[in-house]
CSV table of C-alpha atoms and ligand atoms in Angstrom, one decimal:
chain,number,residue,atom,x,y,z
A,779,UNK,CA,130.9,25.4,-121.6
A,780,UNK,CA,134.4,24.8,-123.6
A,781,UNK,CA,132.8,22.9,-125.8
A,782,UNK,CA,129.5,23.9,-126.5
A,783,UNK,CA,127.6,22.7,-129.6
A,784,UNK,CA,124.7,24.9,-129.3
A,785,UNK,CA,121.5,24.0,-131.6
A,786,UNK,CA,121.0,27.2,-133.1
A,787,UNK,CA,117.2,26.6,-134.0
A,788,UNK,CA,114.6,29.4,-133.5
A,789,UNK,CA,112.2,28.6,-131.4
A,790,UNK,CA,109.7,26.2,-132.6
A,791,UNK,CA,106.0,27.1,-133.3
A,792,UNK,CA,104.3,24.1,-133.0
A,793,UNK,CA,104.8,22.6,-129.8
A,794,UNK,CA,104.1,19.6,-127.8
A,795,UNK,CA,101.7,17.8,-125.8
A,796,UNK,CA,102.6,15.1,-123.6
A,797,UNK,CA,99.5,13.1,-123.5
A,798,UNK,CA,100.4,10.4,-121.4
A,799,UNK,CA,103.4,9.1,-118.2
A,800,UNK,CA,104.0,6.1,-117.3
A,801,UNK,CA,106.7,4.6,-115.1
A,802,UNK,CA,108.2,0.8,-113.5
A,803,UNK,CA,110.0,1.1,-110.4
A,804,UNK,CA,111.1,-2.4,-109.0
A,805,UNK,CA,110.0,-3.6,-105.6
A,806,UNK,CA,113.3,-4.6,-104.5
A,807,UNK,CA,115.1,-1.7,-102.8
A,808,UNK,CA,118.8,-1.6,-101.6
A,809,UNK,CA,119.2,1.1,-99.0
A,810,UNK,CA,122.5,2.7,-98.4
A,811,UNK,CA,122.9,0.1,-95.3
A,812,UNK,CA,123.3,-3.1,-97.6
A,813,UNK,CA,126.4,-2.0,-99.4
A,814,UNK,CA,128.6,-1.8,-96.3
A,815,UNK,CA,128.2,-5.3,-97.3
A,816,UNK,CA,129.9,-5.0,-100.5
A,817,UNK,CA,132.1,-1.6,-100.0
A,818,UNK,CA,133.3,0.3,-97.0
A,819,UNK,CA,130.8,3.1,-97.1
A,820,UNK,CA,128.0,4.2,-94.7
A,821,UNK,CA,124.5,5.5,-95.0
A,822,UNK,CA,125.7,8.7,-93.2
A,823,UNK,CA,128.5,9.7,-95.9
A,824,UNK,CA,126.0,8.9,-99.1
A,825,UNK,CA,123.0,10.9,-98.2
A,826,UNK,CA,125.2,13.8,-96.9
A,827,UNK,CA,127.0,13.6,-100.1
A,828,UNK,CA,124.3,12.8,-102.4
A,829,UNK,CA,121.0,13.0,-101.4
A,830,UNK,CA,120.1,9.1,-101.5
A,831,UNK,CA,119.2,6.5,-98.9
A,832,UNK,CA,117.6,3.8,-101.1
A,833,UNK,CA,117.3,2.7,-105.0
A,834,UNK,CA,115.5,0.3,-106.8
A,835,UNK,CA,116.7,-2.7,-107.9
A,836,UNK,CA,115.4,-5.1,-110.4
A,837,UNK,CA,115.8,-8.8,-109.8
A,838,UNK,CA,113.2,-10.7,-112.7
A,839,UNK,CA,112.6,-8.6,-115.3
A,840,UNK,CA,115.0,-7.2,-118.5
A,841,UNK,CA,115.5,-3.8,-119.1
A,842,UNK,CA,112.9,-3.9,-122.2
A,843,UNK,CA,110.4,-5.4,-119.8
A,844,UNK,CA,110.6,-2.7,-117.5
A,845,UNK,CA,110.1,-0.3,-120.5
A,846,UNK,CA,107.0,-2.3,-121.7
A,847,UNK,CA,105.1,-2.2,-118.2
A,848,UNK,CA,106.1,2.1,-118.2
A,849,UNK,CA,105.0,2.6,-121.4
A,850,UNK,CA,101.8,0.6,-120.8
A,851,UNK,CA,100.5,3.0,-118.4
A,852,UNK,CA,101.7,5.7,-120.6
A,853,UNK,CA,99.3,4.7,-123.7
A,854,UNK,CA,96.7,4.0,-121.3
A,855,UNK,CA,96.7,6.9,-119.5
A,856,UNK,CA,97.0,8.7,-122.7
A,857,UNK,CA,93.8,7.9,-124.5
A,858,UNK,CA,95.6,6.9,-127.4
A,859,UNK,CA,95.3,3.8,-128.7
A,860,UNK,CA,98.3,1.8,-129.5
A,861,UNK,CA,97.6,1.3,-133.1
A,862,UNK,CA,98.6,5.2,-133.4
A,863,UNK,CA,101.9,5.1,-132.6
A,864,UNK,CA,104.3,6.1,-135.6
A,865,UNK,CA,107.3,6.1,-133.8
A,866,UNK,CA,109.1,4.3,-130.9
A,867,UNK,CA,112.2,6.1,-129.4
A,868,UNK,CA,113.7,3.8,-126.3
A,869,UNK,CA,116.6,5.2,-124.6
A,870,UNK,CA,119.2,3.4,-122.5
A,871,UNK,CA,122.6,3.2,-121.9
A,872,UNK,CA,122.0,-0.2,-120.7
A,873,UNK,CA,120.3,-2.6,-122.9
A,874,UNK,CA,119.3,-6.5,-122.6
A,875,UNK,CA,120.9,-6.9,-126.6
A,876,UNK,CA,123.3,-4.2,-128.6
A,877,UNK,CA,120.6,-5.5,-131.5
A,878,UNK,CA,117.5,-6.2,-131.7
A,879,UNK,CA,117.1,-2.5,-130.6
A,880,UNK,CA,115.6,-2.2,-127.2
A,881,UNK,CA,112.6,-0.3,-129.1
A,882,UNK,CA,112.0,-2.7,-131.7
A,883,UNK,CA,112.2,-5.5,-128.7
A,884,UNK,CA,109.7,-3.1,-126.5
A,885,UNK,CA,107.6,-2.7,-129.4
A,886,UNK,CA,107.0,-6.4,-129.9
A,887,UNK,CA,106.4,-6.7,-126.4
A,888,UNK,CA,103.7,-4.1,-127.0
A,889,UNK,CA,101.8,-5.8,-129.6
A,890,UNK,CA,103.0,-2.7,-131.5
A,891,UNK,CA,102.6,-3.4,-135.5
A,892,UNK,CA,105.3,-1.8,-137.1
A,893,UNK,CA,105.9,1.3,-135.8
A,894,UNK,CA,109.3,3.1,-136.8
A,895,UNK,CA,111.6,2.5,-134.0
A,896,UNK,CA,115.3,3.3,-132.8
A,897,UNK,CA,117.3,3.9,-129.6
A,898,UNK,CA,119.4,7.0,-128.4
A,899,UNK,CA,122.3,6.5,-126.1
A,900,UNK,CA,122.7,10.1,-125.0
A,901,UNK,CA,123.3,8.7,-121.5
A,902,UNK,CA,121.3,10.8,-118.5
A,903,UNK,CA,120.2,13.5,-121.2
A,904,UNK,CA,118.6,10.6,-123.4
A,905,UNK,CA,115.1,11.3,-122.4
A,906,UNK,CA,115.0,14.8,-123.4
A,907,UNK,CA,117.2,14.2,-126.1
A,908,UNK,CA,114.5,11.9,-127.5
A,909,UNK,CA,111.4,14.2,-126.7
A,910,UNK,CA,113.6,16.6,-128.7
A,911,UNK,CA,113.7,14.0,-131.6
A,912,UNK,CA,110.0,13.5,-131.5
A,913,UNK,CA,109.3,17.2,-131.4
A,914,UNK,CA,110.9,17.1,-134.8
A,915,UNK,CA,109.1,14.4,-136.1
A,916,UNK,CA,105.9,15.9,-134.9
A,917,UNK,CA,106.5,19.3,-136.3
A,918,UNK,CA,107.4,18.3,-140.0
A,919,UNK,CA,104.1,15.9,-139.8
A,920,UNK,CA,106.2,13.0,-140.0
A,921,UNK,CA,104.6,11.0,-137.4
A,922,UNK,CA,101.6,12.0,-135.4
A,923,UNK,CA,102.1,9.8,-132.1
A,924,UNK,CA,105.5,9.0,-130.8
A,925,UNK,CA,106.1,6.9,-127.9
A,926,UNK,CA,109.2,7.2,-125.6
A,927,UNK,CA,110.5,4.7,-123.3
A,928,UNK,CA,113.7,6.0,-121.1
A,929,UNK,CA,114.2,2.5,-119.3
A,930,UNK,CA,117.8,1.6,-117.3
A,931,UNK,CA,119.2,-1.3,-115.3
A,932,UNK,CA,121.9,0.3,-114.0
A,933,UNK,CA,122.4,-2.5,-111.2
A,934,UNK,CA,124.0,-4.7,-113.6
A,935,UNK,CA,126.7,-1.7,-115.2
A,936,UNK,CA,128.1,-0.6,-111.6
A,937,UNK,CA,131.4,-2.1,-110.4
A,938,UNK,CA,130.3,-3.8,-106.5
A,939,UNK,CA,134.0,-2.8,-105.4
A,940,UNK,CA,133.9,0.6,-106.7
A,941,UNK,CA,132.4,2.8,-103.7
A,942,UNK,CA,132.7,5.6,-105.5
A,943,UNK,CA,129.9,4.9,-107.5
A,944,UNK,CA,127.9,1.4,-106.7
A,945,UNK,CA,126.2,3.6,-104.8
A,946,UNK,CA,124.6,5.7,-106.8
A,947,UNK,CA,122.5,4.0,-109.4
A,948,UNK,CA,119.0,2.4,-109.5
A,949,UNK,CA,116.7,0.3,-112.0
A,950,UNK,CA,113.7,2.0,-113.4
A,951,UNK,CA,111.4,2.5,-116.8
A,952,UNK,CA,109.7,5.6,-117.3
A,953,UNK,CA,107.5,6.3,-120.9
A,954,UNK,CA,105.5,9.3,-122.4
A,955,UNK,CA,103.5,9.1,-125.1
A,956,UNK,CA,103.7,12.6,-127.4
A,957,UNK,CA,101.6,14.5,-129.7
A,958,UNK,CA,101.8,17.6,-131.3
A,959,UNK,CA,100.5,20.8,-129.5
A,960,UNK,CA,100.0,24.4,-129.4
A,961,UNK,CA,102.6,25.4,-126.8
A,962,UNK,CA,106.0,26.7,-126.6
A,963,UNK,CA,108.4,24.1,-127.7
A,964,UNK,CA,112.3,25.3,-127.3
A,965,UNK,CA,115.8,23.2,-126.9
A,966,UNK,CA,119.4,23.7,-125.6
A,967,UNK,CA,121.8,20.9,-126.6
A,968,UNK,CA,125.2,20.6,-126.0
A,969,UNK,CA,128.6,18.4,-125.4
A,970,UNK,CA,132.3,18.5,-123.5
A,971,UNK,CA,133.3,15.3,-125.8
A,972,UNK,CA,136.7,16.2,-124.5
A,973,UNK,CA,135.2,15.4,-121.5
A,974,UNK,CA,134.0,11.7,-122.2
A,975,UNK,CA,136.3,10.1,-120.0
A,976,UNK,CA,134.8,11.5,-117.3
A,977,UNK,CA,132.0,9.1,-117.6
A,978,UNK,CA,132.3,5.4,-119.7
A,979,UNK,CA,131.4,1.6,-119.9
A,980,UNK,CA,133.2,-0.5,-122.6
A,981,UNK,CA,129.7,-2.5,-123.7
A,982,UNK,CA,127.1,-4.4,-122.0
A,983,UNK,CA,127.0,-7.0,-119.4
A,984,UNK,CA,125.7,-10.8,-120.4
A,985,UNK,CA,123.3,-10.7,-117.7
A,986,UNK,CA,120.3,-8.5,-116.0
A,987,UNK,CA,120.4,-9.9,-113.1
A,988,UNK,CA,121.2,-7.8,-110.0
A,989,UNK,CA,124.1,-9.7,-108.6
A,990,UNK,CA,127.7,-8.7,-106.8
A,991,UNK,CA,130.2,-9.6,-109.3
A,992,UNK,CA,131.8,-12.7,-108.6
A,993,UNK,CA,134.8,-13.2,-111.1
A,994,UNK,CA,137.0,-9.8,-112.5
A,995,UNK,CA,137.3,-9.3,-116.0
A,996,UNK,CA,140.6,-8.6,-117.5
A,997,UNK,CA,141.9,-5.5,-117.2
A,998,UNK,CA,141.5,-3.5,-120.4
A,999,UNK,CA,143.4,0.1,-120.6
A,1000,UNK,CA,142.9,2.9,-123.9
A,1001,UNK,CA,144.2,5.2,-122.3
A,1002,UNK,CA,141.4,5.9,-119.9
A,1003,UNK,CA,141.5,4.1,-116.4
A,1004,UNK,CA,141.3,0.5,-116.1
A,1005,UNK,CA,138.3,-0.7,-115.3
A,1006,UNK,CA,137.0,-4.4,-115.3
A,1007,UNK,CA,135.5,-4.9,-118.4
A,1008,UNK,CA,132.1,-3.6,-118.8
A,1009,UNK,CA,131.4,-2.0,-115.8
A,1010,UNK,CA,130.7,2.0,-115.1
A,1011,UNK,CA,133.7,3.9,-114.7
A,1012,UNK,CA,133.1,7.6,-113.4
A,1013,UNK,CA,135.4,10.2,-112.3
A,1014,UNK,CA,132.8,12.0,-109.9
A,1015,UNK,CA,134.3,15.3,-109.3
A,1016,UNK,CA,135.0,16.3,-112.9
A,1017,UNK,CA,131.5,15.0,-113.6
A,1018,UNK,CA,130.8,17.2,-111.0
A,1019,UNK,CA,132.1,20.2,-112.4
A,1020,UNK,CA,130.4,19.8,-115.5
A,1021,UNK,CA,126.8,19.1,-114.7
A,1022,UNK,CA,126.5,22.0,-112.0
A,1023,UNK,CA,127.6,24.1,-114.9
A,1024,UNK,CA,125.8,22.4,-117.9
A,1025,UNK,CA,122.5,22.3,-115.9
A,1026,UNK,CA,121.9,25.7,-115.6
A,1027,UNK,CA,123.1,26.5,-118.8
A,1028,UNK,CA,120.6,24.6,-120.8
A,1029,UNK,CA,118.1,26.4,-118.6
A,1030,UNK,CA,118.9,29.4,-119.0
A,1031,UNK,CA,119.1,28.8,-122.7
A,1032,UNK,CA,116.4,27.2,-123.5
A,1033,UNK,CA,114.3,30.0,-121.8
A,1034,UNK,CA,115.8,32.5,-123.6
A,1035,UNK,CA,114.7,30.9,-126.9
A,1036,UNK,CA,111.4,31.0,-125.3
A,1037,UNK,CA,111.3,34.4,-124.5
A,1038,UNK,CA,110.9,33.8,-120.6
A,1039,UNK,CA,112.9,34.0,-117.8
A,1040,UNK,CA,114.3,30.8,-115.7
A,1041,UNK,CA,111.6,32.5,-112.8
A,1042,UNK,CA,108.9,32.3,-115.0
A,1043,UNK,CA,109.4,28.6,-114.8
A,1044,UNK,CA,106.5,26.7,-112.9
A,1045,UNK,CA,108.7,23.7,-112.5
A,1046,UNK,CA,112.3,22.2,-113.2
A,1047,UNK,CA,113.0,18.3,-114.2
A,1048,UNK,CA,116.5,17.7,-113.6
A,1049,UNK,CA,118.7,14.5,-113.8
A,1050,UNK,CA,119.1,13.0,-110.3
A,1051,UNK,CA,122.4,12.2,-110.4
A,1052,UNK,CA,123.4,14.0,-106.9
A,1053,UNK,CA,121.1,16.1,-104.9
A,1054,UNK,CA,124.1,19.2,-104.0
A,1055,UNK,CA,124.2,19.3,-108.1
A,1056,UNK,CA,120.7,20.2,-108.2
A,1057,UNK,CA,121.1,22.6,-104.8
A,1058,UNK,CA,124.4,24.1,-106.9
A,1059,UNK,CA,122.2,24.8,-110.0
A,1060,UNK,CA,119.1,26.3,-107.7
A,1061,UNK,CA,121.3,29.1,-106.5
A,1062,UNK,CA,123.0,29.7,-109.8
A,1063,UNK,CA,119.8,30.1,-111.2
A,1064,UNK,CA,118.4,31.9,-108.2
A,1065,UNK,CA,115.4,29.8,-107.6
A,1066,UNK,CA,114.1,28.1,-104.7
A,1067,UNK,CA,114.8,24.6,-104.4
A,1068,UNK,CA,111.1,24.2,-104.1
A,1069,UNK,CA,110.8,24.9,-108.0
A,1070,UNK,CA,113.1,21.9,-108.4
A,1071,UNK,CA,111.7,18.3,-109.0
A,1072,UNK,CA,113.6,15.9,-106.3
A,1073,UNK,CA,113.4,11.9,-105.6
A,1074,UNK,CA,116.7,11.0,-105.6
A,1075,UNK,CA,116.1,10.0,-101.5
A,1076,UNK,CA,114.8,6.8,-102.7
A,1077,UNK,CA,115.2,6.6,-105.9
A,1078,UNK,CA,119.3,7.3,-107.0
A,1079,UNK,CA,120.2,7.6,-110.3
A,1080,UNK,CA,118.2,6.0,-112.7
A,1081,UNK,CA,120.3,7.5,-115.7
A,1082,UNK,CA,117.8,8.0,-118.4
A,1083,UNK,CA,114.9,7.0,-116.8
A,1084,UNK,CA,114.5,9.5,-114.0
A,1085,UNK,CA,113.2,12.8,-116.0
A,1086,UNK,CA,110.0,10.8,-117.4
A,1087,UNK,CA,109.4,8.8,-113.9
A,1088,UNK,CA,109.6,12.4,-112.1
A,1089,UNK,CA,107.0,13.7,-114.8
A,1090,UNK,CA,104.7,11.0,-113.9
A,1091,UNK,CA,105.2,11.5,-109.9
A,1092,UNK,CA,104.4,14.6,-110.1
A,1093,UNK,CA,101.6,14.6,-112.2
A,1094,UNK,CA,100.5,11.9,-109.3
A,1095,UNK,CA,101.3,14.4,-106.7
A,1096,UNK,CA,98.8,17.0,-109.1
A,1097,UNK,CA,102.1,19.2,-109.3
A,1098,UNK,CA,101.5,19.9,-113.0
A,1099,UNK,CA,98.4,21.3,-114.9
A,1100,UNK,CA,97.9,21.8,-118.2
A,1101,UNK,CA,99.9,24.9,-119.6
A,1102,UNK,CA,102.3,25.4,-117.0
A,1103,UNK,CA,105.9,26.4,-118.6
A,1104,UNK,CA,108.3,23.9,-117.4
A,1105,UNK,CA,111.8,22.8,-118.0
A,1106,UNK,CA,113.7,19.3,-118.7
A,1107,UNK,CA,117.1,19.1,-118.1
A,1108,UNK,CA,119.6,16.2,-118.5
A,1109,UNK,CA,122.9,15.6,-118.0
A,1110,UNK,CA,125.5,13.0,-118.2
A,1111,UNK,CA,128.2,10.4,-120.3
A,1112,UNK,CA,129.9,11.7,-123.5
A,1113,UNK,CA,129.7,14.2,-121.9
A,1114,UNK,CA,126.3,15.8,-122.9
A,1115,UNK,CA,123.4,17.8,-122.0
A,1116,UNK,CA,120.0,18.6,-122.9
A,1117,UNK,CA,117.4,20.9,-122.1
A,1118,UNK,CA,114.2,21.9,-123.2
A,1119,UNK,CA,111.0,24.0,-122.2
A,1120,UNK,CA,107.6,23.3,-123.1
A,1121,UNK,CA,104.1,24.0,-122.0
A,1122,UNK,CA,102.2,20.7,-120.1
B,1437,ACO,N1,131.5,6.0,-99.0
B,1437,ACO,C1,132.5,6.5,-98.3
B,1437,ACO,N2,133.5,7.3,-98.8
B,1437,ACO,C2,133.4,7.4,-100.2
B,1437,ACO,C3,132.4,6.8,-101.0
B,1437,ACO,C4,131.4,6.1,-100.3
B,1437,ACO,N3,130.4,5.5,-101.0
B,1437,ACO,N4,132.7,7.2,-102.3
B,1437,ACO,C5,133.8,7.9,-102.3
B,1437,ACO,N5,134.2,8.1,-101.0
B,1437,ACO,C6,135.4,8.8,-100.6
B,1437,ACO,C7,136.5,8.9,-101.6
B,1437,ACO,O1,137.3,7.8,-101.7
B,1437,ACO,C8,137.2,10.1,-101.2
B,1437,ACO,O2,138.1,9.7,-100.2
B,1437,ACO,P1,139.6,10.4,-100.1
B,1437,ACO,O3,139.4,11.9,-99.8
B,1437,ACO,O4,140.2,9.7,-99.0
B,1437,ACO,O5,140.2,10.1,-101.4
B,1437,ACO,C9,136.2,11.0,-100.5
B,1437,ACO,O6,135.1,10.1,-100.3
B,1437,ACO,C10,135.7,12.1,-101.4
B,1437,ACO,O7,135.5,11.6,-102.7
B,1437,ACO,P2,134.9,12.5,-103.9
B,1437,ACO,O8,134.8,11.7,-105.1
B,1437,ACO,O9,135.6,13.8,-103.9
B,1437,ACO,O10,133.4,12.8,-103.3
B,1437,ACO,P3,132.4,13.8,-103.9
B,1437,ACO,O11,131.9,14.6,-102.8
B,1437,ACO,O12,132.8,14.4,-105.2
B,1437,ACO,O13,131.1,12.8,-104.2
B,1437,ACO,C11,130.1,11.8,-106.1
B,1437,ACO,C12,131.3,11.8,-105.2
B,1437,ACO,C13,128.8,11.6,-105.3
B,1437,ACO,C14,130.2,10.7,-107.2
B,1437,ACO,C15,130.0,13.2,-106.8
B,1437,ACO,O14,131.3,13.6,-107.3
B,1437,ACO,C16,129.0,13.3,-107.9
B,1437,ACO,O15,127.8,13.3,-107.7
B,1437,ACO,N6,129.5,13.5,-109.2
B,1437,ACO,C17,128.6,13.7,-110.3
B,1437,ACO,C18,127.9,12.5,-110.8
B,1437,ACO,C19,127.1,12.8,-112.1
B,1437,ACO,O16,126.6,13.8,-112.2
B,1437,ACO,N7,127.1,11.8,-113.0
B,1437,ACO,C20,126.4,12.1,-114.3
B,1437,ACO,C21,125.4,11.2,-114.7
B,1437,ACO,S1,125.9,9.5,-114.7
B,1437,ACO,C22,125.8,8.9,-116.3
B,1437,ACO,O17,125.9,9.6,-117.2
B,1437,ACO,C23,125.7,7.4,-116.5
């Protein structure tokens, strides 16, 4: 990568465990069919060129809501009980409030007491950004439980009139609640912040309602393109180019921190942002598809939330058992990306 900011850290020692997933998917889905309403597209040209044919979409609930229902199946499921929990980490790049924190507002919902709490806006790469973060925490003994809620409403971000990418994003809230373990534990971070025009949204929308936009906003122009107001602005083919080669990089990286070889992988998390980035990546690496985590089909692009809602669907589909070596690997606005490996 041009711009690679590599953290040089040896590998850590300690490890973690992941003791409990949780994840919120709406009810409300929006296949491919219901935005030739909005857009002139068609269900055949956005799974061919994606991967997806429906999303979620959320129509009641805020974004922190949807991270409070994930991360109450992830404390339940973990054994742990609430009054534990050191550390709240939310991440999203598209919050109910720019302050109170979508973690503090998560935590109250929670019936937390007064955990530490703060949010990451890394963009796709938040939730393993974060689970790096807490990996931190819970190696220097700062904290002994941290809970993570990745949780995005994506449907209120996306320009209706832009085709280009409308399409491609979903609601969604996934959690994991973290201790320290015995495992490997290694990271690959790194940035094209040259690049961060590639990918952008000027703030946050007033509402969370899913809704076409009615009214444009004025134009506003720094320099990047004009886009109206708020809403997600991405040039997909540069984005493109980056995340087919950032994604194998931080693979590849991060497993030769650990010691082991992309192969000796059990299973891949990647960002769902397009289905032929994750094919791309497979060969690169030379791995079957098959190692690759994939529910993009009906679930799009959930930005930060899709790495901890796969976790959770495939610990339902009993795809992971304890000790298996597997990889996390995000991708996305800034531009940035983060991987890590651990042990389950
Ligand atoms: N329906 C029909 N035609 C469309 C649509 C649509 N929904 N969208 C675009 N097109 C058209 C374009 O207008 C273009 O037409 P033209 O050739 O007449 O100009 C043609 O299809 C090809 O457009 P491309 O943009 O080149 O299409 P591409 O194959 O690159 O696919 C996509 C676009 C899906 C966005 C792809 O580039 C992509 O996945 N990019 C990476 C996205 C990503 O990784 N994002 C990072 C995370 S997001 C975040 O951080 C918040």
């Amino acid at each position: 990568m041009e711009h690679a900011n590599t953290c040089g850290r040896d590998q850590a020692k300690v490890g973690i465990r992941i003791a409990g997933t949780g994840k919120y998917l709406p009810e409300t889905t929006v296949t491919n069919e219901d935005f030739t309403r909005f857009v002139e597209t068609s269900d055949e040209w956005i799974t061919t060129r994606t991967g997806i044919s429906s999303r979620p979409v959320e129509t009641r609930l805020f974004s922190w809501e949807m991270g409070v229902r994930a991360a109450e199946e992830a404390i339940r499921r973990s054994g742990i009980p609430k009054e534990q929990i050191g550390l709240v980490i939310a991440t999203t790049v598209s919050p109910d409030y720019l302050t109170p924190s979508m973690s503090c507002l998560a935590a109250n919902g929670l019936g937390l007491s007064a955990p530490a709490c703060f949010d990451v806006n890394c963009a796709c790469a938040g939730f393993v950004q974060a689970v790096d973060m807490a990996e931190k925490y819970l190696s220097s003994g700062a904290f002994e439980t941290v809970l993570i809620i990745s949780s995005e409403m994506m449907s209120k971000v996306v320009n209706y009139q832009d085709r280009s990418t409308c399409v491609l994003f979903g609601d969604g809230a996934g959690a994991a609640v973290l201790q320290r373990g015995s495992g490997i534990y290694t990271s690959e971070m790194g940035s094209d912040p040259a690049g961060g025009g590639g990918v952008f949204m000027r703030g946050i929308p007033p509402s969370s309602f899913f809704r076409p936009k009615e009214e444009p906003f004025d134009p506003l122009s720094d320099g990047w393109p004009v886009t109206q107001g708020f809403e997600l602005y991405q040039n997909g083919r540069e984005v493109y180019k980056f995340a087919t080669r950032a994604l194998p990089t931080a693979v590849r990286a991060a497993c030769a921190k650990a010691g082991i070889e992309p192969a000796e992988l059990s299973m891949i998390f990647p960002h769902q942002a397009n289905a032929r980035i994750i094919e791309t990546a497979a060969k690169n690496l030379g791995l079957p598809m098959e190692r690759f985590f994939l529910n993009i089909a009906d679930h799009g692009n959930l930005s930060s939330a899709c790495i901890p809602i796969e976790l959770r669907e495939a610990e339902e589909a009993g795809l992971l058992h304890r000790g298996d070596r597997i990889c996390l690997v995000g991708f996305g606005g800034g531009l940035v990306y983060a991987g890590c490996v651990l042990e389950w």
